């Protein structure tokens, strides 16, 4: 697959260093040309999305088209962040893919009820990322 | 003056020959042509005066003849059939029987005959017949019989409905205690996980059985246009998300990728939330069922080109459909060959889901279509529904509560204040015992009764806070019980029914039940109803 000409913004929300490392590596291998911004907790992700605090500059911190969201996060949980996001009309249309791992089951039903678009199991593969990017036309 | 002729040799005294019973029956016949015949001698006892007019004979002459000689000697064959029916069933009905009159003329009659025991040991036969349109043309005759056939079909169809309703009731009743206990034990954390898993498996299979029963009932309702839809503005996207949660575990087990991309900005329709959820649930279930492991299910929505409709698609990478299968896919009992012969055990089900879904979508003014590039090329189902108000009634991007959300809203264990006195009325012993045990386990004080009379006694003897009653009780029905106890003691109630019919819902509300559970019920459904009751009780105003 050929990389998109202009890099698209994605927000990766995960507090695990290892998981972030593997996810970025798989994304890079997928060659989807997406720039990932990483938030380490739910509150940070919320600030980023709201353009609050140090994230006001949208050229440096563009609104993502895609958010990869771990549900187990400090300060503000992934489900709470998702619920908040879906109640912001001006943030409509951000594709949210919930990250899961077989070791730590999460309430995926609740995530879908709140408007999650898909689920991706960690660790993931470049193929899976490409498939998602294609389906959601990101 | 017509005098009943009693031929010599008959046992009955002349005076008691005409009994009150016979008078009553004859009075009911009015102007129909009739005759009374002795069952043993087959002699005519009592001919109607108009018999003479019909036959063109004098009444005294008529009275000398046997019942079929009155008509014609040529009617022997028909007469034999009549005697056979009378002996076997005690009555007969012949439609459009061609009989010859002594005048030599052929005419058509509808003939009825019944056997009576007029006095002990004395049997009489009452024949009455109506001449079918003496002057009528063949066309009229055919129309008359067509009308009769229509009436018969309507009454047969009504009989079928009643049969299905009672069949559904009979099939569900034994599932009730089984489902209650299995769902309760599956959630019981004091049991080891493997035992709970077993109970959960039992629960799942009972629920599957219930769905099959529901499908059969739904099919008849859909095909007869008898669906009672509770229309209100509903958010299709919320309904889709909710329906998805029901099949998600199954999808996860098969490692199916689920992608949901609901982009239609107008996603509110007038509809029945429960029924629409059933449609999507059906489609999701099919997609999960017919897609091999590690496949993909993509759900999307958009606005139709002209902006008046919401269009959703469910696309899978499953076994797909041949052109032949596509042409029959919405027909009842027509699962494709893939799902049918030889492989039916692999996929299961009755093949009613899509027929029902199509009926439901049509009832909402919408349309459902399927496309597939062939075997193993996946399938795409498209549903279109007219949107209400292309603007949006709710806040953009939010998920206002719908019935779908509401039912799934009760999570976790509801808190029940102790000391609640419940009267459980249920005639099915298994269900009664299971329900009583569950309620006691939740800290309720339970008294149980098996019929209306016993329940009324219990209610008179001690005060209660809540009635949980079956509708089909052996002596009087649960509606009546509710009305009485509500009227007398202001008691609120939860209805249990096995019919699963919409009429029941309306009636139970009217009788004063504040909620309604369709059997078989799960422990969770019971908890939801109980917490709704407590919420209503604490607000002093009962929930609608």
XYZ file of C-alpha atoms in Angstrom:
682
model
C 0.000 0.000 0.000
C 1.193 3.459 -0.841
C 1.401 5.966 1.992
C -1.011 8.897 1.939
C 0.635 12.010 0.506
C -0.224 14.153 3.532
C 0.345 12.565 6.914
C -2.914 12.207 8.862
C -3.076 12.760 12.571
C -3.933 9.953 14.955
C -4.041 9.989 18.718
C -2.767 6.994 20.614
C -3.969 6.929 24.212
C -2.136 4.362 26.298
C -0.242 4.487 29.565
C 1.963 1.472 28.897
C 5.367 2.349 27.436
C 5.761 -1.105 25.910
C 2.360 -1.092 24.269
C 2.974 2.365 22.811
C 6.318 1.179 21.432
C 4.856 -1.882 19.709
C 1.869 0.012 18.385
C 4.010 2.740 16.831
C 6.298 0.137 15.326
C 3.370 -1.773 13.766
C 1.890 1.490 12.463
C 5.196 2.453 10.913
C 5.498 -0.983 9.294
C 1.942 -0.605 7.988
C 3.184 2.367 6.011
C -0.065 4.266 6.336
C 1.668 7.591 6.635
C -0.150 8.573 9.771
C 1.428 10.795 12.381
C 0.762 9.498 15.864
C 0.471 11.733 18.891
C 0.622 9.898 22.154
C -1.352 10.716 25.318
C -0.414 8.846 28.492
C -3.691 9.223 30.355
C -7.340 10.038 29.790
C -7.104 13.618 31.001
C -4.180 14.367 28.704
C -6.124 12.936 25.752
C -9.142 15.027 26.680
C -7.011 18.179 26.839
C -5.491 17.353 23.475
C -8.894 16.824 21.858
C -10.347 19.941 23.461
C -7.309 22.001 22.448
C -6.941 22.952 26.097
C -3.776 24.090 27.869
C -0.650 23.486 25.827
C -2.621 21.849 22.984
C -4.299 24.958 21.608
C -2.062 25.099 18.551
C -3.801 22.938 15.943
C -0.928 23.096 13.488
C 1.317 21.476 16.025
C -1.439 19.345 17.589
C -3.928 18.696 14.783
C -7.324 17.142 15.473
C -6.966 13.413 14.889
C -9.097 11.444 12.466
C -8.384 8.329 14.453
C -8.000 7.585 18.145
C -6.543 4.324 19.399
C -7.814 4.092 22.930
C -6.761 1.877 25.787
C -9.621 1.712 28.295
C -7.531 1.299 31.452
C -6.092 4.733 31.967
C -5.128 6.833 34.955
C -7.126 9.972 35.962
C -9.865 9.626 33.375
C -10.847 6.177 32.152
C -11.078 5.315 28.474
C -14.858 4.828 28.747
C -15.302 8.211 30.413
C -13.145 9.835 27.739
C -15.189 8.149 25.010
C -18.463 9.229 26.563
C -17.201 12.798 26.784
C -15.922 12.735 23.200
C -19.219 11.538 21.765
C -21.026 14.361 23.511
C -18.880 17.026 21.742
C -20.649 17.914 18.481
C -17.586 19.676 17.043
C -15.473 16.548 17.547
C -17.895 14.448 15.509
C -16.431 11.860 13.184
C -13.295 10.814 15.047
C -12.912 7.076 14.576
C -12.289 5.432 17.944
C -10.661 2.026 18.038
C -10.554 0.442 21.448
C -7.378 -1.414 22.347
C -7.698 -4.614 24.311
C -5.377 -7.298 25.505
C -6.349 -10.835 26.266
C -4.823 -10.559 29.753
C -7.073 -7.704 30.838
C -10.669 -8.052 29.672
C -12.579 -4.786 29.437
C -16.209 -3.837 29.017
C -16.346 -3.776 25.246
C -20.127 -3.765 25.175
C -20.129 -0.497 27.037
C -17.502 0.854 24.644
C -19.695 0.008 21.634
C -22.736 1.515 23.315
C -20.772 4.707 23.842
C -19.816 4.862 20.197
C -16.553 2.957 19.723
C -15.988 2.065 16.066
C -13.889 -1.040 16.381
C -11.628 -3.114 18.573
C -8.002 -3.975 18.109
C -6.216 -6.540 20.182
C -2.717 -5.789 21.433
C -0.129 -6.588 20.274
C -1.349 -5.922 16.780
C 0.066 -6.430 13.294
C 0.726 -3.978 10.431
C -1.895 -5.882 8.380
C -4.598 -5.207 10.941
C -3.755 -1.521 11.004
C -3.832 -1.324 7.226
C -7.194 -3.086 7.186
C -8.664 -0.626 9.672
C -7.291 2.378 7.809
C -8.822 1.026 4.625
C -12.232 0.281 6.168
C -12.507 3.649 7.811
C -10.944 5.461 4.834
C -8.653 7.327 7.176
C -104.278 -28.914 10.142
C -100.941 -30.646 10.459
C -100.973 -33.366 13.041
C -97.806 -35.212 13.957
C -98.148 -38.694 12.706
C -96.916 -41.408 14.974
C -96.861 -44.625 13.042
C -98.156 -47.684 14.760
C -95.567 -49.796 16.548
C -93.554 -46.927 17.945
C -93.006 -47.123 21.645
C -93.599 -43.555 22.697
C -97.029 -42.577 23.877
C -98.618 -40.096 21.544
C -98.664 -37.318 24.081
C -95.052 -37.408 25.175
C -93.903 -37.755 21.593
C -93.281 -34.052 21.264
C -90.917 -33.156 24.059
C -89.964 -29.743 25.319
C -86.498 -30.299 23.885
C -87.912 -30.895 20.454
C -90.115 -27.827 20.699
C -87.158 -25.728 21.636
C -85.052 -26.971 18.785
C -87.801 -26.589 16.265
C -88.638 -23.078 17.482
C -84.993 -22.152 16.897
C -85.170 -23.262 13.287
C -87.810 -20.754 12.289
C -88.904 -21.149 8.726
C -86.315 -23.727 7.740
C -87.623 -26.933 6.292
C -87.329 -29.657 8.884
C -88.523 -33.086 9.784
C -88.207 -35.260 12.837
C -87.370 -38.874 12.312
C -87.352 -41.777 14.724
C -83.806 -43.079 14.968
C -84.740 -46.768 15.123
C -87.598 -47.069 12.706
C -86.389 -44.228 10.508
C -89.960 -43.159 10.190
C -91.048 -39.598 9.833
C -92.566 -38.387 13.097
C -93.059 -34.740 12.582
C -92.816 -32.988 9.232
C -92.717 -29.226 8.915
C -95.780 -27.774 7.246
C -93.693 -26.244 4.506
C -92.435 -29.688 3.574
C -95.683 -30.142 1.758
C -95.182 -26.938 -0.175
C -91.691 -27.955 -1.151
C -92.574 -31.421 -2.305
C -95.899 -30.540 -3.818
C -97.484 -33.349 -1.813
C -100.181 -33.203 0.801
C -98.898 -33.237 4.370
C -100.696 -36.498 5.086
C -98.934 -38.026 2.099
C -95.580 -36.668 3.207
C -96.054 -38.185 6.611
C -96.328 -41.637 5.159
C -92.933 -41.482 3.532
C -89.471 -42.187 4.864
C -87.211 -39.162 5.271
C -85.466 -39.630 1.969
C -88.438 -40.741 0.073
C -89.729 -37.283 0.765
C -87.004 -36.016 -1.444
C -86.452 -38.748 -3.959
C -85.526 -42.402 -4.141
C -82.422 -41.393 -6.089
C -80.740 -39.883 -3.039
C -79.779 -43.185 -1.489
C -76.054 -42.591 -1.680
C -76.231 -39.258 0.107
C -78.607 -40.751 2.603
C -76.161 -43.525 3.444
C -73.453 -40.977 4.190
C -75.839 -39.108 6.430
C -76.723 -42.199 8.472
C -73.020 -42.981 8.836
C -72.258 -39.495 10.143
C -75.167 -39.576 12.533
C -74.114 -42.902 13.964
C -70.487 -41.829 14.350
C -70.739 -38.207 15.427
C -74.340 -37.517 16.265
C -74.592 -34.786 13.648
C -73.849 -34.113 10.022
C -73.624 -31.230 7.682
C -73.864 -31.552 3.911
C -73.322 -28.557 1.787
C -74.930 -28.148 -1.609
C -76.416 -31.581 -1.796
C -78.351 -32.202 -4.970
C -81.629 -33.937 -4.209
C -84.507 -34.944 -6.391
C -88.003 -33.918 -5.451
C -90.943 -36.285 -6.063
C -91.930 -33.858 -8.790
C -88.867 -35.062 -10.646
C -87.108 -31.741 -10.211
C -83.495 -31.560 -8.955
C -82.681 -28.938 -6.375
C -79.724 -27.967 -4.188
C -79.905 -28.128 -0.431
C -77.686 -27.468 2.548
C -78.690 -30.201 4.912
C -78.054 -30.507 8.637
C -79.002 -33.447 10.773
C -78.592 -34.015 14.494
C -79.345 -36.907 16.804
C -81.046 -36.278 20.151
C -82.056 -38.408 23.041
C -85.540 -37.077 23.482
C -86.467 -39.165 26.451
C -84.477 -41.993 28.052
C -83.887 -44.663 25.441
C -85.727 -42.790 22.729
C -83.557 -41.234 20.074
C -84.824 -38.933 17.428
C -83.165 -37.377 14.454
C -83.777 -33.833 13.452
C -83.229 -32.969 9.817
C -83.353 -29.426 8.645
C -82.286 -28.053 5.360
C -82.151 -24.877 3.499
C -82.704 -24.820 -0.156
C -79.788 -23.144 -1.842
C -80.980 -20.414 -4.171
C -83.540 -22.238 -6.227
C -83.426 -19.679 -8.938
C -79.760 -18.867 -8.650
C -77.350 -18.982 -11.519
C -74.218 -21.085 -11.462
C -72.137 -17.951 -10.906
C -74.140 -17.059 -7.818
C -73.808 -20.573 -6.577
C -70.053 -20.481 -6.979
C -69.851 -17.089 -5.246
C -71.907 -18.401 -2.374
C -69.588 -21.300 -1.876
C -66.546 -19.120 -2.293
C -67.882 -16.891 0.473
C -68.300 -19.939 2.649
C -64.739 -21.010 1.870
C -63.506 -17.557 2.811
C -65.344 -17.685 6.117
C -63.938 -21.123 6.781
C -60.414 -19.924 5.982
C -60.753 -16.945 8.317
C -61.999 -19.108 11.139
C -59.287 -21.687 10.467
C -56.696 -18.941 10.584
C -58.088 -17.663 13.877
C -57.979 -21.207 15.189
C -54.347 -21.458 14.096
C -53.516 -18.241 15.953
C -55.140 -19.549 19.087
C -53.314 -22.799 18.679
C -49.962 -21.079 18.249
C -50.578 -18.859 21.242
C -51.369 -21.795 23.445
C -48.541 -23.829 21.953
C -46.152 -21.013 22.751
C -47.513 -20.904 26.270
C -47.134 -24.637 26.733
C -43.619 -24.632 25.315
C -42.488 -21.725 27.430
C -43.919 -22.758 30.773
C -41.422 -25.513 31.581
C -38.566 -23.257 30.509
C -39.450 -20.699 33.118
C -38.058 -22.284 36.301
C -35.135 -23.677 34.312
C -34.147 -20.263 33.011
C -34.680 -18.549 36.355
C -32.489 -21.005 38.221
C -29.818 -21.266 35.549
C -29.448 -17.508 35.176
C -29.390 -17.073 38.949
C -26.754 -19.746 39.476
C -24.649 -18.520 36.569
C -24.389 -15.203 38.372
C -23.803 -16.712 41.809
C -20.265 -15.813 42.774
C -20.110 -18.359 45.549
C -19.994 -21.135 42.931
C -16.716 -22.206 41.319
C -16.204 -20.695 37.843
C -16.604 -23.999 36.002
C -20.007 -24.623 37.617
C -21.073 -21.098 36.752
C -19.922 -21.633 33.188
C -22.093 -24.742 32.976
C -25.098 -22.863 34.294
C -24.403 -20.091 31.853
C -24.353 -22.582 29.022
C -27.723 -23.939 30.177
C -29.047 -20.395 30.326
C -27.827 -19.620 26.814
C -29.425 -22.708 25.356
C -32.746 -22.089 27.055
C -32.724 -18.561 25.708
C -32.031 -19.921 22.260
C -35.042 -22.190 22.577
C -37.170 -19.232 23.599
C -35.995 -17.291 20.561
C -37.075 -20.139 18.302
C -40.524 -20.139 19.870
C -40.701 -16.359 19.520
C -39.689 -16.598 15.869
C -42.585 -18.898 15.083
C -45.021 -16.585 16.803
C -43.531 -13.494 15.190
C -43.739 -15.064 11.789
C -47.482 -15.602 12.060
C -47.975 -12.077 13.310
C -45.838 -10.561 10.574
C -47.529 -12.570 7.856
C -50.959 -11.515 9.066
C -50.042 -7.889 9.611
C -50.921 -8.284 13.258
C -47.840 -6.667 14.707
C -48.593 -4.103 17.349
C -45.769 -1.607 16.984
C -45.155 0.974 19.665
C -44.035 3.863 17.537
C -41.913 6.617 19.005
C -38.888 8.553 17.783
C -35.886 6.245 18.084
C -32.196 6.692 17.437
C -31.191 3.976 14.993
C -27.535 4.342 15.832
C -28.161 3.714 19.512
C -30.268 0.715 18.529
C -27.504 -0.673 16.338
C -24.907 -0.266 19.091
C -27.241 -1.975 21.512
C -28.004 -4.858 19.138
C -24.305 -5.276 18.571
C -23.641 -5.881 22.240
C -25.937 -8.907 22.169
C -23.857 -10.727 19.545
C -20.464 -9.211 20.304
C -19.306 -12.053 22.529
C -20.042 -14.511 19.728
C -18.139 -12.343 17.275
C -15.225 -12.106 19.653
C -15.134 -15.881 20.115
C -14.751 -16.247 16.354
C -12.124 -13.467 16.296
C -14.252 -11.487 13.877
C -13.233 -7.915 13.349
C -16.118 -5.524 13.926
C -16.010 -2.098 12.357
C -18.847 0.329 12.979
C -18.981 3.508 10.980
C -22.265 5.285 11.458
C -22.009 8.471 9.449
C -25.630 9.304 8.703
C -26.343 12.639 10.326
C -30.085 11.991 10.351
C -30.563 8.780 12.276
C -33.893 9.213 14.025
C -36.901 7.298 12.786
C -40.419 6.686 14.019
C -40.337 3.119 15.122
C -40.663 0.411 17.703
C -37.294 0.314 19.446
C -37.573 -3.300 20.517
C -38.615 -4.514 17.070
C -35.965 -2.504 15.241
C -33.349 -3.840 17.592
C -34.622 -7.312 16.748
C -34.037 -6.601 13.050
C -30.429 -5.527 13.557
C -29.785 -8.242 16.055
C -31.015 -10.742 13.483
C -28.706 -9.381 10.822
C -25.722 -9.270 13.168
C -26.428 -12.776 14.325
C -26.559 -14.006 10.745
C -23.352 -12.176 9.877
C -21.606 -13.728 12.870
C -23.072 -17.143 12.111
C -22.162 -17.283 8.439
C -18.744 -15.652 8.619
C -15.799 -17.955 9.257
C -13.314 -17.246 12.034
C -11.063 -14.203 11.627
C -13.505 -12.646 9.167
C -14.812 -9.123 9.180
C -18.169 -7.441 9.762
C -18.527 -3.824 8.762
C -21.561 -1.796 9.777
C -22.107 1.568 8.138
C -24.808 4.144 7.768
C -25.345 7.110 5.530
C -28.134 9.290 4.323
C -29.960 8.205 1.165
C -29.205 10.405 -1.881
C -32.564 12.198 -1.626
C -32.081 12.847 2.081
C -35.396 11.389 3.241
C -34.079 8.018 4.284
C -31.505 6.508 6.534
C -29.522 3.743 4.834
C -27.506 1.223 6.781
C -25.417 -1.686 5.575
C -24.058 -4.763 7.254
C -21.300 -6.305 5.234
C -19.579 -9.560 6.090
C -16.832 -11.702 4.638
C -18.872 -14.843 5.125
C -20.029 -17.713 2.963
C -22.099 -15.430 0.735
C -25.164 -16.269 -1.332
C -25.800 -17.648 -4.788
C -28.268 -15.875 -7.075
C -30.774 -18.620 -6.378
C -30.406 -18.194 -2.638
C -30.797 -14.436 -2.943
C -34.129 -14.900 -4.705
C -35.488 -16.962 -1.824
C -33.695 -15.517 1.138
C -36.648 -13.602 2.592
C -39.031 -16.560 2.255
C -39.980 -18.363 5.428
C -38.148 -21.592 6.221
C -35.863 -21.010 3.211
C -32.384 -21.063 4.585
C -29.985 -21.420 1.708
C -28.533 -24.752 0.722
C -25.414 -23.896 2.680
C -27.471 -23.783 5.836
C -29.829 -26.551 4.879
C -29.275 -30.165 4.013
C -26.370 -31.840 5.675
C -25.022 -28.674 7.166
C -28.108 -27.615 9.066
C -26.638 -28.743 12.330
C -23.697 -26.479 11.675
C -25.751 -23.304 11.445
C -29.040 -24.181 13.139
C -32.126 -21.995 13.322
C -35.408 -22.185 11.465
C -34.601 -19.699 8.745
C -37.319 -17.320 9.919
C -35.129 -14.415 11.012
C -34.937 -12.664 7.666
C -38.609 -13.181 6.866
C -39.489 -11.593 10.183
C -36.926 -8.824 9.701
C -38.312 -8.003 6.296
C -41.845 -7.882 7.684
C -40.714 -5.599 10.494
C -38.800 -3.249 8.201
C -41.775 -3.038 5.837
C -44.068 -2.309 8.759
C -41.807 0.692 9.428
C -42.175 1.894 5.846
C -38.680 0.752 4.986
C -36.930 -1.703 2.776
C -34.362 -4.454 3.205
C -32.131 -5.806 0.435
C -29.277 -8.220 0.091
C -26.382 -8.396 -2.321
C -23.643 -10.974 -2.687
C -21.060 -11.731 -5.322
C -21.585 -15.444 -4.782
C -20.444 -18.339 -2.621
C -17.679 -17.383 -0.190
C -17.729 -13.805 -1.377
C -19.540 -12.364 1.638
C -22.940 -10.696 1.788
C -24.158 -7.144 2.239
C -27.537 -6.371 3.733
C -28.946 -2.895 3.264
C -31.782 -1.440 5.270
C -33.471 1.816 4.427
C -35.891 3.561 6.729
C -37.616 6.920 6.407
C -36.143 9.436 8.854
C -38.270 11.701 10.972
C -37.404 15.309 10.618
C -34.166 15.451 8.626
C -32.967 17.917 11.240
C -32.202 16.140 14.474
C -34.479 15.983 17.445
C -31.665 15.192 19.865
C -28.368 16.853 20.571
C -25.922 16.201 17.777
C -23.625 13.290 18.407
C -25.198 12.450 21.704
C -27.132 9.324 22.572
C -30.458 10.221 24.071
C -32.104 7.427 25.987
C -34.145 5.045 23.873
C -36.074 2.006 24.868
C -33.050 0.023 23.768
C -30.759 1.918 26.074
C -33.289 1.760 28.789
C -33.576 -2.001 28.892
C -29.840 -2.405 28.971
C -29.532 0.331 31.560
C -29.850 -1.891 34.591
C -26.381 -3.095 35.272
C -24.993 -4.423 38.526
C -27.063 -5.665 41.402
C -30.008 -3.528 42.337
C -30.292 -2.652 45.967
C -33.393 -4.008 47.568
C -34.541 -2.672 50.872
C -35.139 -5.503 53.310
C -38.569 -6.426 54.650
C -40.448 -6.241 51.379
C -43.419 -8.533 51.495
C -44.191 -10.159 48.199
C -47.161 -12.281 47.225
C -46.225 -14.695 44.441
C -49.147 -16.255 42.552
C -48.274 -18.919 40.013
C -49.967 -22.239 39.292
C -46.955 -23.911 37.679
C -45.249 -25.448 40.710
C -41.741 -25.406 39.264
C -41.962 -21.726 38.411
C -43.497 -20.857 41.755
C -40.788 -22.608 43.736
C -37.965 -21.131 41.670
C -39.357 -17.611 41.857
C -39.957 -17.876 45.597
C -36.405 -19.100 46.168
C -34.924 -16.288 44.108
C -36.928 -13.616 45.874
C -36.041 -15.009 49.303
C -32.406 -15.032 48.250
C -32.784 -11.308 47.592
C -34.103 -10.659 51.075
C -37.797 -10.572 50.299
C -40.451 -12.073 52.543
C -42.403 -14.304 50.219
C -45.835 -15.860 50.483
C -46.918 -17.980 47.555
C -50.292 -19.026 46.213
C -51.245 -21.251 43.321
C -54.575 -19.766 42.315
C -56.767 -16.692 42.488
C -58.809 -17.847 45.478
C -55.752 -18.741 47.530
C -54.134 -15.402 46.669
C -57.204 -13.461 47.776
C -57.140 -15.366 51.081
C -53.444 -14.604 51.584
C -53.975 -10.934 50.838
C -56.828 -10.757 53.327
C -54.753 -12.437 56.043
C -51.594 -10.333 55.821
C -50.371 -7.085 54.291
C -48.151 -7.136 51.178
C -46.048 -4.586 49.355
C -45.971 -6.244 45.951
C -47.873 -8.819 43.923
C -46.059 -10.926 41.350
C -48.689 -12.895 39.511
C -49.044 -15.210 36.582
C -51.868 -14.259 34.208
C -53.125 -17.722 33.390
C -54.437 -18.973 36.715
C -56.664 -22.019 36.978
C -59.688 -20.371 38.587
C -59.720 -16.728 37.487
C -57.116 -14.777 35.618
C -54.308 -12.628 36.958
C -55.850 -9.436 35.568
C -58.851 -9.925 37.753
C -56.650 -10.660 40.766
C -54.635 -7.502 40.146
C -57.741 -5.351 39.802
C -59.153 -6.740 43.040
C -55.999 -6.457 45.127
C -55.087 -3.085 43.681
C -58.591 -1.805 44.333
C -58.804 -3.244 47.825
C -55.271 -2.706 49.158
C -53.614 -0.405 46.591
C -51.156 -3.220 45.894
C -48.768 -2.705 42.954
C -47.953 -5.701 40.794
C -45.669 -7.336 38.276
C -47.369 -9.567 35.698
C -45.906 -12.819 34.427
C -47.219 -14.195 31.182
C -46.294 -17.026 28.948
C -47.988 -15.821 25.822
C -45.645 -13.085 24.762
C -48.503 -11.360 23.016
C -48.829 -7.599 22.730
C -52.443 -7.747 23.843
C -51.237 -9.049 27.184
C -49.070 -5.976 27.683
C -51.954 -3.618 27.146
C -54.300 -5.627 29.315
C -51.842 -6.036 32.163
C -51.265 -2.276 32.223
C -54.998 -1.660 32.258
C -55.487 -4.100 35.138
C -53.001 -2.172 37.264
C -49.777 -4.112 36.815
C -46.898 -1.660 36.777
C -44.664 -3.963 34.774
C -44.855 -7.108 32.778
C -42.421 -9.989 32.397
C -42.763 -12.473 29.600
C -41.948 -16.006 30.628
C -39.498 -17.532 30.690
C -37.895 -14.782 32.702
C -34.258 -14.424 33.662
C -32.978 -13.407 37.077
C -31.779 -10.204 35.449
C -35.180 -9.332 34.001
C -36.684 -9.955 37.425
C -34.102 -7.648 39.029
C -34.840 -4.930 36.499
C -38.568 -5.165 37.197
C -37.954 -5.143 40.949
C -35.683 -2.121 40.838
C -38.215 -0.333 38.665
C -40.860 -1.170 41.259
C -38.666 0.219 44.061
C -37.836 3.326 42.055
C -41.544 3.849 41.453
C -42.398 3.187 45.093
C -39.829 5.693 46.342
C -41.229 8.383 44.064
C -44.746 7.443 45.307
C -45.812 7.610 41.676
C -45.687 4.233 40.001
C -43.737 3.918 36.790
C -45.788 3.777 33.623
